[in-house]
Amino acid sequence: TDRSRYVARFASLKTERTEWGSHWRDLSQQFLPRSGRFDTNDQNKGKSSWNAIYDSTGTRALRTLSAGMMSGMSSPARPWFRLAIPDTDMMESSRVKLWLNEVTKRMREVFARSNTYRSLSTGYEELGLYGTSASIIVPDFKDVIRQYPLTAGEYALATDNRREVCTLYREWNMTVSQIVREFGLENCSTTVRNLHTNGGKGLEAKVTVAHCIEPRYDRDPSKKDNGNMPWASIYFETGGDDRQILRESGFKEFPVLAPRWAVTGNDVYGYSPAMEALGDVKQLQHEQLRKAEAIDYMTAPPLQVPTSLMNQ
C-alpha cells in the first residue's frame, strides 16, 4: 500500500476543516477548555486553560444538555432500546420474539460492561459544543467492544454521495515504546527502530501516528481477508518512509459513530447550540470581569500620597 496517497488525502481533509478550526478553538476556550485538540502536541491542558472563564453558566448549561441527552436517549438505568425486524408477520412468532429479547439482553450487558456509556456521555458533550462528535468502536478481547471517543481537532471527516459520513482520518502522538508494542518493530520506520534500539530517553520520544478509515473501492469481494474488507483501516507514521505502513486491515461495517447536530447543505461538519450561545457567553464573561474590577476599585482603590510617606 502506498502511504503517500493517504498522506495527500489527509492534507486535503485538513484544508477543508480549516474554516471550522478557529471557531472550535473559540468554543473550547469559552465553554470547555479541556476539550479539543488542535495540535498533535496539544495535550494535558492545565488549569491555565480555564483563565478565560469568569462565570461557569455556559459550561454548566452544556453539562445539563449532555446529561439530559444521556438520560433521555441512552440511560444505563433503564432498558432504552429493544430489537425488532421489518417483517411484521414474522414478529408475531414467539420464537422470533424470544431470540430478539435474548440478543437485546446480551447487548445491554455488553454495553454495561464496556466503556460505552462513558463514551456516549462524552459524545453528547462534544455534539452540543462543536456540533459534531466522533468515536471509533472496535472489538475488544476483554470487554467484547470498546469505544475510543475523539475530540474536535484531532480528526477529519468526509461524506459520501448520500451526505453520510463514510471516512475518518485522525492523528495523535505515541511514544516509540508504544508504537513498537502496538505495531511491531519490523513495521516501524528506520527512525523509530533506531530510537528503540538505542533505548533510554529514545523510548519516550514522541512520534505522530495517523489512522485512516475509508471505503475500499478497489477490493475483491470474492476474498474475505482483512485486505479486502469493505472499509480499509490504515495506520502510518506521518513522518515515516514513503511506502511505510504500520498496519493495514479492515472492517465489515463502518466502525465510526459520527453524529452531527444539524447540517447545512453539503457541509461535512455540523453546527451546535453552543455556537448560537457563543456571543451571549462572551458578553457574560466580559461583564463578570468588569464587575470584578469595579468591586476591586471600590474596596481597594488605588491611592496617591507623597513619596515622603513611603514605609510610614
Coordinates of N, CA, C and O in Angstrom, one line a residue, residues 200-266:
G200 N 16.9 4.0 26.4 CA 17.0 5.2 27.2 C 15.8 6.2 26.9 O 14.7 5.8 26.8
K201 N 16.2 7.5 26.8 CA 15.2 8.5 26.5 C 14.5 8.4 25.2 O 13.4 8.9 24.9
G202 N 15.2 7.6 24.2 CA 14.6 7.4 22.9 C 13.3 6.7 23.0 O 12.4 6.9 22.1
L203 N 13.1 5.9 24.0 CA 11.8 5.1 24.1 C 10.6 6.0 24.4 O 9.5 5.7 24.1
E204 N 10.9 7.2 24.9 CA 9.8 8.1 25.3 C 9.7 9.2 24.2 O 8.9 10.2 24.4
A205 N 10.4 9.2 23.1 CA 10.3 10.2 22.1 C 8.9 10.1 21.4 O 8.4 9.0 21.3
K206 N 8.4 11.2 21.1 CA 7.0 11.3 20.5 C 7.1 11.2 19.0 O 7.9 11.8 18.4
V207 N 6.2 10.4 18.5 CA 6.1 10.2 17.1 C 4.6 10.3 16.7 O 3.7 9.8 17.4
T208 N 4.3 11.1 15.6 CA 2.9 11.3 15.2 C 2.5 10.2 14.3 O 3.1 9.8 13.3
V209 N 1.3 9.6 14.7 CA 0.8 8.4 14.0 C -0.6 8.8 13.5 O -1.4 9.5 14.2
A210 N -0.9 8.4 12.3 CA -2.2 8.7 11.6 C -2.9 7.4 11.4 O -2.3 6.4 11.2
H211 N -4.3 7.5 11.5 CA -5.1 6.4 11.2 C -6.2 6.8 10.3 O -6.9 7.8 10.5
C212 N -6.4 6.1 9.2 CA -7.5 6.4 8.3 C -8.5 5.2 8.1 O -8.0 4.1 8.1
I213 N -9.7 5.5 8.1 CA -10.8 4.6 7.9 C -11.6 5.1 6.7 O -12.3 6.2 6.9
E214 N -11.7 4.4 5.6 CA -12.4 4.9 4.5 C -12.9 3.7 3.6 O -12.3 2.6 3.8
P215 N -13.8 3.9 2.7 CA -14.3 2.8 1.9 C -13.1 2.3 1.0 O -12.3 3.0 0.5
R216 N -13.1 1.0 0.9 CA -12.1 0.3 0.0 C -12.7 0.1 -1.4 O -13.4 -0.9 -1.6
Y217 N -12.5 1.0 -2.3 CA -13.1 0.9 -3.6 C -12.5 -0.2 -4.5 O -13.1 -0.6 -5.5
D218 N -11.2 -0.5 -4.3 CA -10.5 -1.5 -5.1 C -10.5 -2.9 -4.6 O -9.6 -3.7 -4.9
R219 N -11.4 -3.2 -3.7 CA -11.4 -4.5 -3.1 C -11.9 -5.6 -4.0 O -12.6 -5.4 -5.0
D220 N -11.5 -6.9 -3.7 CA -12.0 -8.0 -4.4 C -13.1 -8.7 -3.5 O -12.7 -9.4 -2.6
P221 N -14.4 -8.5 -3.8 CA -15.4 -9.1 -2.9 C -15.3 -10.6 -2.8 O -15.9 -11.1 -1.8
S222 N -14.7 -11.3 -3.7 CA -14.6 -12.8 -3.6 C -13.6 -13.2 -2.5 O -13.7 -14.4 -2.0
K223 N -12.8 -12.3 -2.0 CA -11.8 -12.6 -1.0 C -12.3 -12.0 0.4 O -12.9 -11.0 0.4
K224 N -12.0 -12.8 1.5 CA -12.6 -12.4 2.8 C -11.5 -11.9 3.7 O -11.7 -11.8 4.9
D225 N -10.3 -11.7 3.3 CA -9.2 -11.4 4.1 C -9.3 -9.9 4.5 O -10.1 -9.1 4.0
N226 N -8.5 -9.5 5.5 CA -8.5 -8.1 6.0 C -8.3 -7.1 4.9 O -8.8 -5.9 4.9
G227 N -7.4 -7.4 3.9 CA -7.1 -6.5 2.9 C -8.2 -6.3 1.9 O -8.1 -5.5 0.9
N228 N -9.3 -7.0 2.0 CA -10.4 -6.9 1.1 C -11.8 -6.6 1.8 O -12.8 -6.8 1.3
M229 N -11.7 -6.1 3.0 CA -12.9 -5.7 3.8 C -13.5 -4.5 3.1 O -12.8 -3.7 2.5
P230 N -14.8 -4.2 3.3 CA -15.4 -3.1 2.6 C -14.8 -1.7 3.1 O -14.8 -0.8 2.3
W231 N -14.3 -1.7 4.4 CA -13.7 -0.4 4.8 C -12.3 -0.7 5.2 O -11.9 -1.7 5.9
A232 N -11.4 0.1 4.7 CA -10.0 0.0 4.9 C -9.6 0.7 6.2 O -10.1 1.7 6.6
S233 N -8.6 0.1 6.9 CA -8.1 0.7 8.1 C -6.6 0.7 8.0 O -5.9 -0.4 8.0
I234 N -6.0 1.9 7.9 CA -4.6 2.1 7.6 C -3.9 2.9 8.7 O -4.4 4.0 9.0
Y235 N -2.8 2.4 9.3 CA -2.0 3.2 10.3 C -0.7 3.5 9.6 O -0.1 2.6 9.0
F236 N -0.2 4.7 9.8 CA 1.1 5.0 9.3 C 1.7 6.2 10.1 O 1.0 6.9 10.8
E237 N 3.0 6.3 10.0 CA 3.7 7.5 10.7 C 3.6 8.6 9.7 O 4.0 8.5 8.5
T238 N 3.3 9.8 10.2 CA 3.1 10.9 9.3 C 4.5 11.4 8.8 O 4.6 12.0 7.7
G239 N 5.6 11.1 9.5 CA 6.9 11.5 9.0 C 7.8 10.3 8.7 O 9.0 10.3 8.6
G240 N 7.1 9.1 8.4 CA 7.8 7.9 8.0 C 8.2 7.8 6.6 O 8.1 8.8 5.8
D241 N 8.7 6.7 6.2 CA 9.1 6.4 4.8 C 7.9 6.4 3.9 O 6.8 6.2 4.3
D242 N 8.1 6.8 2.6 CA 7.0 7.0 1.7 C 6.1 5.8 1.6 O 4.9 5.9 1.4
R243 N 6.6 4.6 1.6 CA 5.8 3.4 1.4 C 5.7 2.6 2.7 O 5.2 1.5 2.7
Q244 N 6.0 3.2 3.9 CA 6.0 2.5 5.1 C 4.5 2.6 5.7 O 4.0 3.6 6.0
I245 N 4.0 1.4 6.0 CA 2.6 1.3 6.6 C 2.8 0.5 7.9 O 3.4 -0.6 8.0
L246 N 2.3 1.1 9.0 CA 2.4 0.4 10.3 C 1.4 -0.9 10.3 O 1.8 -1.9 10.8
R247 N 0.2 -0.7 9.8 CA -0.7 -1.8 9.8 C -1.8 -1.5 8.8 O -2.3 -0.4 8.7
E248 N -2.2 -2.6 8.1 CA -3.3 -2.5 7.1 C -4.3 -3.6 7.4 O -3.9 -4.8 7.5
S249 N -5.5 -3.2 7.7 CA -6.6 -4.2 8.0 C -7.9 -3.6 7.5 O -7.9 -2.8 6.5
G250 N -9.0 -4.0 8.0 CA -10.3 -3.5 7.5 C -11.4 -3.9 8.4 O -11.3 -4.6 9.4
F251 N -12.6 -3.4 8.1 CA -13.8 -3.6 8.8 C -14.9 -4.0 7.8 O -15.0 -3.5 6.7
K252 N -15.9 -4.9 8.3 CA -17.0 -5.2 7.5 C -18.0 -4.1 7.4 O -18.7 -4.0 6.4
E253 N -18.1 -3.3 8.5 CA -19.0 -2.2 8.6 C -18.2 -1.0 9.1 O -17.2 -1.1 9.7
F254 N -18.7 0.2 8.8 CA -18.1 1.5 9.2 C -18.1 1.5 10.7 O -19.2 1.6 11.3
P255 N -16.9 1.5 11.4 CA -16.9 1.4 12.8 C -16.9 2.7 13.6 O -16.5 2.8 14.7
V256 N -17.4 3.8 12.9 CA -17.3 5.1 13.5 C -18.7 5.6 13.7 O -19.6 5.5 12.9
L257 N -18.9 6.2 14.9 CA -20.1 6.9 15.3 C -19.8 8.4 15.1 O -18.9 8.9 15.8
A258 N -20.4 9.1 14.1 CA -20.1 10.5 13.9 C -21.4 11.3 13.7 O -21.7 11.8 12.6
P259 N -22.2 11.4 14.8 CA -23.4 12.2 14.6 C -23.1 13.7 14.5 O -22.1 14.2 15.0
R260 N -24.0 14.4 13.8 CA -23.9 15.9 13.7 C -25.2 16.5 14.1 O -26.3 16.0 13.8
W261 N -25.1 17.6 14.9 CA -26.3 18.2 15.5 C -27.3 18.7 14.4 O -28.4 18.3 14.3
A262 N -26.8 19.5 13.5 CA -27.5 20.0 12.3 C -26.5 20.3 11.2 O -25.4 20.8 11.5
V263 N -26.9 20.0 10.0 CA -26.0 20.3 8.9 C -26.7 21.1 7.8 O -27.9 21.0 7.5
T264 N -25.9 22.1 7.3 CA -26.4 23.0 6.2 C -25.8 22.5 4.9 O -24.6 22.5 4.7
G265 N -26.7 22.2 3.9 CA -26.3 21.9 2.6 C -25.3 20.8 2.6 O -25.5 19.7 3.1
N266 N -24.2 21.0 1.9 CA -23.2 19.9 1.7 C -22.1 20.0 2.8 O -21.0 19.4 2.6

